[in-house]
Amino acid sequence: MAESAAAPHVAPEMGGAEVTKRDFLKLVAGAGAAVGAGAIVWPMVDSMNPAADVLALSSTTVDLAPVIPGQAITISWRGKPVFVRHRTLDEIAKAHADDKARLPDPAADATRVKVGREQWLIVVGICTHLGCIPLGNRSTEVRGEYGGWFCPCHGSHYDTSGRIRQGPAPANLAVPPYAFESDTKIKIG
Amino acid sequence: MAGLHKSEISNPVLNWIDSRLPIFTMIQKEYGVFPTPRNFNYFWNFGALAMINLVIMIATGIFLAMNYTPHATMAFDSVERIMRDVNNGWLLRYVHANGASMFFIVVYIHMLRSLYYGSYKAPRELLWILGVIILLLMMATAFMGYVLPWGQMSYWGATVITNLFSAFPIVGESIVTWLWGGYSVDNATLNRFFSLHYLLPFVLVGVVFLHVAALHVTGSNNPLGIDVKTPQDTLPFHPYYTMKDSVGICVYLLVFAILVFFAPNYLGHSDNYIPANPLVTPAHIVPEWYFLPFYAILRSVPDKLGGVLLMFGSIGVLAVLPWLDTSPVRSASFRPVYRILFWVLVLACVVLGIAGGKPAEGVWVWLSRVATAYYFLHFLVILPILGKFERPLPLPESISRAVLGRDGGFGGGGGGLMPGGAVAKPMEKA
Ligand code: HEM
Ligand code: FES
């Protein structure tokens, strides 16, 4: 077979190496096999991504009325904890003052709350380092150097705006999408 | 007869099989007469121990899986049922859980042996790299196994470790979501971990086979680190090393039994007897003891990506070690400086192991930083330079000279002493 293949022609751009029809066939066959293998593997790899029922965006409604100033509650949204904190005037003032401090992930407090409802700080309660749940939602728990939250896993400190101030976490606590349905009711998601 | 293997097995039934599929000839060649350096010490037991340990893990695991339920709402209870109601379930689980610890003890000693006696050097580089792959597979298997009981440590360990991948820029978050099959560690995660926890040990069996196949090409290293030169330097594997390994296995089983029967939870963490709660992180989460040094390296860096890279890098440097160590002398017995630095490295690893189990504050952070720095300096800077400056002690002429004295001692025969005389032959081929 190999000997009886089409007469070789010399491609000058390949430094004089002989390119035969067989080389071409090998390349096409190899590429075809690679595409085929990819087409078989991808459905399997993709099956490990979130399934449709998991993806189906769920939303949660929260009644804020029972949460008094200084208090915080944890609710579950899409399997994640969300912190809802009723900030005191002191805490709001501190968050504002710290807008000018050196922040690892700079963000003004005003961008993390809704206008006119600065007392409500709503953040996803997952440490942006490696995913532990920071302490501080209960008033009996340690709240770290900056009065917000403290992650016990590797020592990240968050302030009263949920911004990272000290420790290995690279980013501020995330603000989930939410809207006020009334003065005392929010819908997350 | 044409096409049949000429078998030397005398039993007619075995001979019939062996002529068509020469497995008995192979076993005889690789484990019977296989020429093995005559000067092994007990550190050469640990490969055989690791193999036994893998078999124990697979055997107990298969029976545990018959009673285990991989579902987020039922996993914890099914493990408790194994402990209380299933016949001998407590024994199976305690052997499996402590077996993981024994496995790492055995493999870590096996690796330190290789480091001390230079077994990673040419011509055994690939053998060593296969060992590093075995270590990685073991770590993945043990990590996913620890998630299965679905206690608090299972859950939060899984969360922290999978989140390591979020450190990578751009693709990190998608990788983590893909690993989880959702937006947090949940049922989908538990299911796939169970599937992989069942699969990987069998992949391990395959890689262990390649590891041993590579060993049987180069032959074993030995405490002197010099090459086998004549049949006098060797002994047939059976009965000499089957016996020596058996002694080691007895001691190993004794230690194993003490753990299982007298301190089955000593190496575990009590928080894992609390069912997983996605809304509360335990105040002090720690991985299993065998991961603590790596965990300490992770935490010693105040930067997320940096910590993750350094942690993976600590295993990466092992893979390229054969090319980092420039000394042509294998055994630390003849390397006066390396011998000391080896123990400094061991100390650094122990410090990392202790610091990894403490809260990441105060002196522990600094100790892990110093130890991490030494770990990388040792491999990346000291070993490449040391080989050029260190003056090795004079090497003995041959293993048999060193072991038996000038004229080869009694009989002087080594392999030649064995009945069948054939024992020396494979050596000459190799
Ligand atoms: C390389 C070998 C293996 C290692 C290192 C390993 C490690 C582990 C570890 C650390 C646990 C958690 C034990 C606990 O805290 O309760 C575990 C659990 C489990 N493993 Fe394995 N395992 C191995 C092989 C296997 C195999 C081959 C199977 C099945 C065929 C298996 C099935 C299970 C099951 C069902 C559990 C859950 C029950 C339990 O938690 O005790 N394992 N494994
Ligand atoms: S997970 Fe919070 S500091 Fe590491």
XYZ file of C-alpha atoms and ligand atoms in Angstrom:
666
model
C 0.000 0.000 0.000
C 2.472 2.584 1.198
C 4.780 1.964 -1.728
C 2.013 2.238 -4.287
C 0.778 5.587 -2.937
C 0.511 8.588 -5.244
C 3.745 10.005 -6.559
C 5.250 12.182 -3.829
C 5.710 15.826 -4.530
C 8.162 18.000 -2.694
C 6.832 21.007 -0.812
C 9.532 23.680 -0.869
C 8.163 25.462 2.240
C 8.677 22.289 4.269
C 12.394 22.292 3.783
C 12.261 19.678 1.089
C 10.538 17.002 3.210
C 8.298 14.789 1.149
C 4.584 15.312 1.641
C 2.528 12.435 0.402
C -1.181 11.867 0.034
C -0.796 9.435 2.939
C 0.401 12.236 5.240
C -2.708 14.171 4.330
C -4.949 11.182 4.979
C -3.292 10.609 8.365
C -3.860 14.214 9.354
C -7.502 14.187 8.299
C -8.124 10.858 9.996
C -6.397 12.080 13.176
C -8.344 15.325 13.214
C -11.588 13.453 12.575
C -10.883 11.089 15.457
C -10.066 14.022 17.769
C -13.341 15.770 16.906
C -15.205 12.509 17.401
C -13.579 11.895 20.777
C -14.392 15.463 21.829
C -18.014 15.027 20.740
C -18.254 11.920 22.907
C -16.444 13.331 25.944
C -18.175 16.711 26.092
C -21.672 15.409 26.967
C -20.139 13.486 29.855
C -18.133 16.434 31.146
C -21.116 18.740 30.729
C -23.367 16.330 32.625
C -21.404 17.337 35.705
C -22.511 20.977 35.401
C -25.598 22.114 37.361
C -28.735 20.336 36.128
C -31.850 22.169 34.938
C -33.657 21.808 38.267
C -30.674 23.239 40.089
C -30.374 26.073 37.595
C -34.055 27.005 37.837
C -33.648 30.363 39.497
C -35.332 30.275 42.841
C -36.090 33.401 44.761
C -36.800 33.922 48.424
C -38.936 36.517 50.149
C -37.852 37.782 53.554
C -39.885 39.626 56.156
C -37.674 42.289 57.741
C -40.118 43.503 60.392
C -38.849 41.363 63.290
C -35.202 42.309 62.768
C -34.365 45.119 65.176
C -31.358 47.455 64.743
C -28.099 45.744 65.618
C -29.584 42.369 64.806
C -28.896 40.115 61.826
C -30.520 37.006 60.407
C -29.309 34.245 58.099
C -31.557 32.948 55.370
C -30.966 30.258 52.789
C -31.061 31.219 49.105
C -30.092 28.707 46.405
C -28.482 26.599 49.103
C -26.291 29.500 50.190
C -26.592 31.500 53.387
C -27.522 35.167 52.943
C -26.858 37.614 55.770
C -29.495 40.285 56.363
C -28.178 42.833 58.841
C -30.066 45.746 60.350
C -27.205 48.184 60.896
C -27.128 50.695 63.719
C -26.420 54.375 62.977
C -22.956 53.865 64.427
C -22.217 51.009 62.072
C -23.430 52.976 59.053
C -21.269 55.945 60.050
C -18.264 53.656 60.439
C -18.864 52.101 57.016
C -19.059 55.566 55.449
C -15.937 56.779 57.207
C -14.020 53.732 55.983
C -14.823 54.479 52.326
C -11.589 56.431 52.372
C -9.543 53.782 54.166
C -7.174 51.473 52.288
C -9.441 48.710 50.986
C -8.166 45.515 49.313
C -11.329 45.500 47.155
C -12.372 49.165 46.968
C -16.114 49.863 47.043
C -18.066 52.718 48.614
C -20.669 51.717 51.170
C -23.328 53.481 49.053
C -22.769 50.975 46.217
C -23.473 48.028 48.527
C -26.894 49.077 49.868
C -30.073 50.584 48.406
C -30.506 54.369 48.529
C -32.630 55.438 51.460
C -32.357 52.006 53.056
C -28.794 52.223 54.267
C -29.730 50.416 57.469
C -30.167 47.123 55.551
C -26.981 45.366 54.494
C -27.693 42.210 52.527
C -24.743 40.031 51.517
C -24.052 36.408 50.603
C -22.635 34.890 53.789
C -19.803 32.998 52.130
C -16.211 33.985 52.771
C -14.621 34.895 49.456
C -11.477 33.032 50.468
C -12.436 29.368 50.503
C -16.137 29.404 51.217
C -16.559 29.131 54.994
C -19.383 31.009 56.692
C -18.020 33.977 58.633
C -19.002 34.508 62.273
C -20.675 37.681 63.507
C -24.305 37.387 62.534
C -25.218 36.624 66.122
C -24.284 39.355 68.539
C -22.607 36.741 70.738
C -20.152 35.804 68.009
C -16.814 37.481 67.321
C -17.111 40.139 64.666
C -13.412 40.719 63.972
C -11.293 43.852 64.072
C -13.728 45.890 61.985
C -17.025 45.040 63.651
C -18.540 43.201 60.694
C -17.769 39.527 60.354
C -14.824 37.294 61.093
C -14.069 34.099 59.178
C -12.582 31.521 61.566
C -11.229 29.269 58.841
C -8.172 31.305 57.887
C -8.786 34.599 59.654
C -10.485 37.043 57.258
C -11.975 40.229 58.765
C -14.941 42.006 57.134
C -16.247 45.465 58.087
C -19.786 46.748 58.667
C -20.251 47.051 54.910
C -19.151 43.435 54.351
C -15.894 44.619 52.779
C -12.726 42.587 53.216
C -10.261 44.461 55.399
C -7.687 41.954 56.580
C -6.803 38.309 55.936
C -6.471 36.028 52.899
C -9.893 36.649 51.310
C -9.467 38.585 48.056
C -12.926 40.177 47.688
C -15.823 41.753 49.587
C -18.817 39.636 50.579
C -21.003 39.499 47.469
C -24.263 41.484 47.318
C -26.984 39.232 45.850
C -29.619 40.622 43.468
C -32.594 41.760 45.586
C -35.391 44.324 45.615
C -37.612 45.872 48.279
C -41.217 44.809 47.748
C -42.356 46.994 50.657
C -40.668 48.720 53.571
C -40.381 45.471 55.456
C -40.173 42.893 52.701
C -37.393 42.002 50.273
C -37.216 39.494 47.465
C -33.811 37.920 46.882
C -33.030 36.446 43.465
C 4.059 -27.513 20.035
C 4.010 -24.471 17.857
C 2.624 -21.333 19.467
C 2.771 -22.645 23.042
C 4.996 -21.317 25.787
C 7.518 -23.906 26.998
C 6.523 -24.102 30.632
C 8.776 -25.551 33.327
C 5.939 -25.976 35.840
C 5.679 -29.663 36.758
C 2.044 -29.853 37.911
C 0.214 -31.021 34.739
C -2.861 -28.803 35.225
C -0.814 -25.697 35.970
C 1.513 -26.612 33.137
C -1.426 -26.807 30.727
C -2.523 -23.294 31.766
C 1.024 -21.929 31.874
C 1.725 -23.156 28.336
C -1.180 -21.096 27.077
C -0.920 -18.127 29.450
C 2.475 -18.039 31.180
C 1.335 -16.311 34.368
C 2.988 -18.874 36.632
C 6.274 -18.466 34.796
C 5.894 -14.716 35.204
C 5.161 -14.935 38.933
C 8.139 -17.243 39.358
C 10.380 -14.822 37.456
C 9.189 -11.580 39.070
C 8.523 -12.765 42.624
C 10.278 -16.105 42.941
C 13.819 -15.952 41.628
C 13.788 -12.185 41.070
C 17.330 -11.045 41.965
C 17.113 -8.522 44.795
C 19.979 -6.648 46.478
C 21.079 -8.674 49.503
C 21.461 -5.690 51.827
C 17.871 -4.404 52.206
C 16.932 -2.970 55.579
C 13.378 -2.849 56.950
C 12.622 0.395 55.133
C 12.299 -1.748 52.012
C 9.173 -3.340 53.526
C 6.972 -0.348 52.956
C 6.198 -0.924 49.278
C 4.773 -4.337 50.069
C 2.892 -2.846 53.029
C 1.357 -0.182 50.786
C 0.192 -2.888 48.409
C -1.440 -4.859 51.228
C -3.031 -1.657 52.479
C -4.573 -0.923 49.069
C -6.076 -4.414 49.020
C -7.511 -3.887 52.526
C -9.054 -0.557 51.469
C -10.691 -2.042 48.396
C -11.992 -5.082 50.271
C -13.517 -3.131 53.184
C -14.749 -0.396 50.820
C -16.704 -2.811 48.642
C -18.552 -4.161 51.670
C -19.161 -0.681 53.116
C -20.640 0.381 49.780
C -23.229 -2.389 50.104
C -24.730 -0.564 53.072
C -23.877 3.043 52.322
C -26.394 5.458 50.749
C -24.882 8.314 48.732
C -27.603 10.892 49.310
C -27.358 14.182 51.187
C -30.328 13.368 53.412
C -29.420 9.728 54.062
C -25.636 9.381 53.945
C -24.983 10.322 57.579
C -27.702 8.005 58.858
C -26.549 5.148 56.651
C -23.039 5.406 58.127
C -24.520 5.435 61.644
C -26.537 2.355 60.677
C -23.325 0.686 59.498
C -21.856 1.480 62.940
C -24.831 0.256 65.000
C -26.943 -2.245 63.083
C -24.977 -3.860 60.256
C -23.181 -7.048 61.329
C -19.524 -6.149 61.895
C -20.238 -2.827 60.209
C -18.297 -0.996 62.933
C -15.300 -3.171 62.169
C -15.476 -2.581 58.423
C -15.783 1.161 58.894
C -13.078 1.494 61.529
C -10.704 -0.615 59.419
C -11.503 1.501 56.365
C -11.203 4.864 58.143
C -8.005 3.963 60.018
C -6.770 2.116 56.950
C -6.617 5.466 55.178
C -4.353 6.781 57.958
C -2.189 3.652 57.877
C -1.940 4.002 54.097
C -0.517 7.503 54.407
C 1.857 6.545 57.234
C 3.175 3.685 55.108
C 3.452 5.726 51.916
C 5.103 8.704 53.636
C 7.757 6.398 55.146
C 8.142 4.717 51.743
C 8.783 8.150 50.199
C 11.194 9.293 52.915
C 13.108 6.056 52.343
C 13.405 6.987 48.652
C 14.555 10.488 49.551
C 17.183 9.245 52.014
C 18.662 6.564 49.796
C 18.364 8.518 46.528
C 16.018 5.991 44.938
C 14.576 8.723 42.699
C 17.834 9.139 40.796
C 18.669 7.665 37.401
C 17.675 5.156 36.211
C 14.585 5.206 38.473
C 13.157 8.649 37.576
C 9.999 7.331 35.957
C 9.461 4.876 38.798
C 9.602 7.845 41.183
C 7.238 9.969 39.045
C 4.726 7.115 38.996
C 5.017 7.190 42.783
C 4.166 10.904 42.848
C 1.114 10.154 40.679
C 0.124 7.427 43.146
C 0.371 9.973 45.973
C -1.887 12.415 44.110
C -4.461 9.704 43.368
C -4.403 8.578 47.003
C -4.978 12.125 48.171
C -7.930 12.576 45.819
C -9.379 9.238 46.900
C -8.980 9.889 50.618
C -10.380 13.406 50.305
C -13.505 12.197 48.521
C -13.896 9.264 50.905
C -13.846 11.618 53.878
C -16.775 13.535 52.340
C -18.972 10.413 52.160
C -20.100 10.211 55.847
C -21.533 13.738 55.310
C -20.625 15.084 58.740
C -19.664 18.681 59.440
C -15.971 18.121 58.663
C -16.908 16.199 55.510
C -19.048 19.051 54.293
C -16.773 21.942 55.168
C -13.628 20.122 54.109
C -15.254 19.559 50.725
C -16.260 23.219 50.544
C -12.818 24.589 51.371
C -10.878 22.185 49.156
C -13.112 22.536 46.091
C -12.993 26.315 46.562
C -9.215 26.143 46.092
C -9.923 26.036 42.375
C -11.760 29.373 42.525
C -8.346 30.969 43.028
C -7.559 30.551 39.347
C -8.358 33.681 37.376
C -11.273 33.766 34.891
C -12.115 30.024 34.774
C -11.930 29.437 38.541
C -15.603 30.028 39.379
C -16.848 27.862 36.491
C -14.537 25.046 37.544
C -15.916 25.129 41.080
C -19.537 25.160 39.864
C -18.693 22.250 37.587
C -17.033 20.320 40.435
C -20.089 20.874 42.634
C -22.777 20.388 40.000
C -24.578 23.275 41.686
C -24.000 26.477 43.625
C -22.749 24.847 46.763
C -21.557 21.443 47.932
C -24.756 19.414 47.817
C -26.297 16.106 46.803
C -24.875 16.278 43.270
C -21.401 16.698 44.778
C -21.853 13.775 47.160
C -23.029 11.500 44.341
C -20.094 12.206 42.070
C -17.625 11.915 44.938
C -18.982 8.471 45.728
C -18.714 7.444 42.084
C -15.104 8.654 41.890
C -14.206 7.301 45.326
C -15.210 3.877 44.047
C -13.349 4.336 40.763
C -9.993 5.844 41.760
C -8.716 2.921 43.880
C -8.898 0.767 40.773
C -7.029 3.392 38.789
C -4.501 3.199 41.648
C -4.208 -0.544 41.106
C -3.315 0.177 37.485
C -0.696 2.807 38.308
C 0.767 0.600 41.064
C 1.130 -2.132 38.430
C 3.112 0.250 36.205
C 5.157 1.360 39.243
C 6.135 -2.246 39.961
C 6.699 -3.013 36.268
C 9.129 -0.088 36.076
C 10.825 -1.337 39.257
C 11.350 -4.746 37.721
C 13.125 -3.180 34.746
C 15.642 -1.148 36.766
C 15.786 -3.420 39.792
C 15.644 -2.147 43.370
C 17.912 0.445 44.881
C 19.497 -0.487 48.231
C 20.808 1.177 51.404
C 24.264 1.638 49.870
C 22.805 3.245 46.766
C 25.343 1.521 44.508
C 24.407 -0.624 41.510
C 24.129 -4.380 41.644
C 27.168 -5.645 39.756
C 27.328 -9.417 40.143
C 24.928 -12.185 41.178
C 26.831 -12.190 44.508
C 25.202 -8.841 45.273
C 21.704 -10.319 45.158
C 19.375 -12.819 46.763
C 16.332 -14.408 45.159
C 13.192 -12.570 46.256
C 11.686 -15.794 47.562
C 12.183 -16.933 50.281
C 14.474 -14.175 51.565
C 12.334 -11.116 51.025
C 8.969 -12.825 51.178
C 10.077 -13.692 54.731
C 11.436 -10.260 55.576
C 8.235 -8.664 54.221
C 6.152 -11.079 56.305
C 7.871 -9.901 59.477
C 7.068 -6.317 58.525
C 3.463 -7.200 57.734
C 3.032 -8.679 61.206
C 4.280 -5.501 62.866
C 2.162 -3.381 60.536
C -0.982 -5.379 61.315
C -0.226 -5.067 65.021
C -0.090 -1.268 64.833
C -3.188 -1.261 62.625
C -5.064 -3.450 65.107
C -4.104 -1.238 68.055
C -5.544 1.765 66.206
C -8.738 -0.012 65.172
C -9.497 -1.701 68.478
C -8.164 0.733 71.064
C -8.211 4.191 69.470
C -10.490 4.048 66.433
C -11.380 7.735 66.601
C -8.025 9.072 67.763
C -6.979 10.264 64.310
C -10.457 11.449 63.335
C -12.296 14.599 64.310
C -15.311 14.546 66.629
C -17.119 17.226 64.563
C -17.615 14.643 61.856
C -20.160 12.942 64.101
C -22.358 16.046 63.673
C -24.502 15.868 60.515
C -23.507 18.305 57.754
C -25.070 21.753 58.132
C -24.622 24.087 55.143
C -25.465 27.129 57.269
C -22.915 26.714 60.078
C -19.151 26.380 59.710
C -17.397 24.648 62.634
C -15.251 27.133 64.555
C -12.048 25.280 63.775
C -11.972 23.265 60.593
C -9.006 21.010 59.949
C -8.378 18.364 57.312
C -7.336 14.806 58.148
C -3.841 14.659 59.669
C -2.189 13.460 56.480
C -3.135 16.682 54.701
C -2.001 19.047 57.476
C 1.465 19.896 56.063
C -0.101 20.901 52.747
C -2.824 22.837 54.538
C -0.151 24.732 56.485
C 1.620 25.660 53.245
C -1.695 26.911 51.850
C -2.313 29.096 54.881
C 1.248 30.383 55.172
C 0.717 32.663 52.166
C -1.482 35.733 52.708
C -2.574 35.627 49.055
C -5.283 33.259 47.827
C -3.835 32.276 44.440
C -0.291 32.269 45.826
C -1.259 29.862 48.600
C -2.980 27.493 46.209
C -0.077 27.518 43.736
C 2.451 26.909 46.484
C 0.426 24.008 47.839
C 0.210 22.272 44.456
C 3.832 23.279 43.831
C 4.953 21.395 46.936
C 4.026 18.157 45.171
C 5.137 19.466 41.778
C 8.738 19.877 42.973
C 8.749 16.210 43.970
C 7.945 15.221 40.386
C 11.017 17.035 39.040
C 13.277 16.093 41.948
C 15.369 13.644 39.865
C 16.594 16.636 37.870
C 16.979 18.998 40.816
C 19.362 16.791 42.769
C 22.679 17.048 40.919
C 24.697 14.686 43.100
C 25.664 11.429 41.382
C 25.775 9.660 44.772
C 22.458 8.090 45.736
C 22.598 7.038 49.373
C 22.702 9.668 52.126
C 25.058 7.301 53.976
C 27.810 8.676 51.756
C 26.600 12.291 51.606
C 27.611 13.932 54.906
C 25.841 17.260 54.256
C 22.750 15.915 52.530
C 22.277 13.513 55.441
C 21.832 16.453 57.810
C 19.655 18.456 55.425
C 17.419 15.439 54.944
C 16.572 15.567 58.639
C 16.039 19.331 58.461
C 13.510 18.660 55.702
C 11.784 16.039 57.840
C 11.677 18.554 60.686
C 10.177 21.187 58.369
C 7.456 18.731 57.337
C 6.684 17.862 60.962
C 6.499 21.555 61.880
C 4.140 22.107 58.947
C 2.038 19.181 60.095
C 1.712 20.591 63.607
C 1.136 24.184 62.472
C -1.514 23.020 59.982
C -3.591 21.708 62.862
C -3.446 24.945 64.879
C -5.483 28.111 64.318
C -3.780 30.322 61.721
C -2.573 32.958 64.166
C 0.481 34.230 65.970
C 3.558 32.060 66.135
C 2.015 29.250 64.081
C 1.776 31.462 61.009
C 5.456 32.311 61.304
C 6.523 28.751 61.947
C 4.647 27.588 58.857
C 6.226 30.361 56.812
C 9.738 29.400 57.878
C 9.070 25.699 57.279
C 7.452 26.381 53.892
C 10.424 28.505 52.895
C 12.820 25.730 53.883
C 10.799 23.082 52.030
C 11.102 24.969 48.746
C 14.677 26.110 49.352
C 15.686 22.537 50.044
C 14.444 21.245 46.691
C 14.845 24.257 44.425
C 18.093 25.806 45.655
C 20.037 23.596 48.037
C 19.845 20.267 46.181
C 20.950 21.650 42.788
C 23.924 23.437 44.380
C 24.866 20.859 47.001
C 25.615 18.166 44.421
C 28.381 20.374 43.034
C 30.122 21.153 46.329
C 29.555 18.248 48.660
C 32.414 15.791 49.047
C 30.911 12.288 49.213
C 32.535 9.589 51.341
C 34.264 6.771 49.422
C 31.750 4.276 48.030
C 32.233 0.538 48.636
C 33.349 -1.511 45.662
C 30.258 -3.686 45.626
C 27.298 -4.657 47.758
C 28.711 -8.097 48.538
C 32.103 -6.608 49.579
C 30.371 -4.164 51.895
C 28.046 -6.769 53.375
C 30.219 -9.861 53.529
C 33.704 -8.457 53.884
C 36.709 -8.729 51.530
C 36.435 -12.239 50.144
C 32.700 -12.465 49.942
C 32.133 -14.229 53.288
C 30.585 -17.648 53.657
C 29.840 -19.331 50.397
C 30.091 -15.930 48.795
C 27.336 -17.127 46.543
C 24.343 -14.920 47.182
C 21.933 -15.858 44.444
C 24.100 -18.838 43.593
C 23.316 -20.458 46.924
C 19.722 -21.029 45.942
C 18.542 -24.382 44.706
C 17.946 -24.363 41.012
C 21.056 -22.389 40.173
C 18.962 -20.457 37.656
C 18.517 -17.609 40.100
C 21.467 -15.638 38.886
C 20.520 -15.720 35.252
C 17.920 -12.975 35.060
C 20.422 -10.675 36.721
C 22.945 -11.141 33.998
C 20.308 -10.265 31.471
C 19.373 -7.089 33.297
C -7.153 4.050 48.005
C -8.049 3.447 48.707
C -9.067 4.153 49.590
C -8.889 5.184 50.492
C -7.582 5.916 50.808
C -10.189 5.449 51.092
C -10.445 6.417 52.074
C -11.657 6.632 52.687
C -11.882 7.522 53.792
C -10.820 8.412 54.455
C -13.208 7.425 54.139
C -13.912 8.159 55.287
C -13.971 7.248 56.468
C -14.788 7.827 57.598
O -14.362 8.844 58.175
O -15.833 7.270 57.881
C -13.834 6.511 53.234
C -15.186 6.167 53.267
C -15.794 5.278 52.399
N -15.178 4.530 51.412
Fe -13.181 4.558 50.980
N -11.123 4.591 50.546
C -10.473 3.796 49.613
C -11.072 2.806 48.839
C -12.441 2.549 48.767
C -13.075 1.620 47.845
C -12.336 0.796 46.789
C -14.441 1.652 48.099
C -15.566 0.903 47.443
C -15.437 -0.046 46.621
C -14.660 2.584 49.184
C -15.914 2.874 49.744
C -16.140 3.752 50.790
C -17.425 4.012 51.389
C -18.759 3.356 50.986
C -17.209 4.983 52.402
C -18.300 5.604 53.316
C -18.455 4.878 54.607
C -17.573 5.446 55.702
O -17.532 6.651 55.854
O -16.937 4.655 56.411
N -13.428 3.108 49.572
N -12.867 6.019 52.354
S -12.497 30.593 54.088
Fe -12.693 32.409 55.195
S -10.676 32.896 55.623
Fe -10.441 31.102 54.411
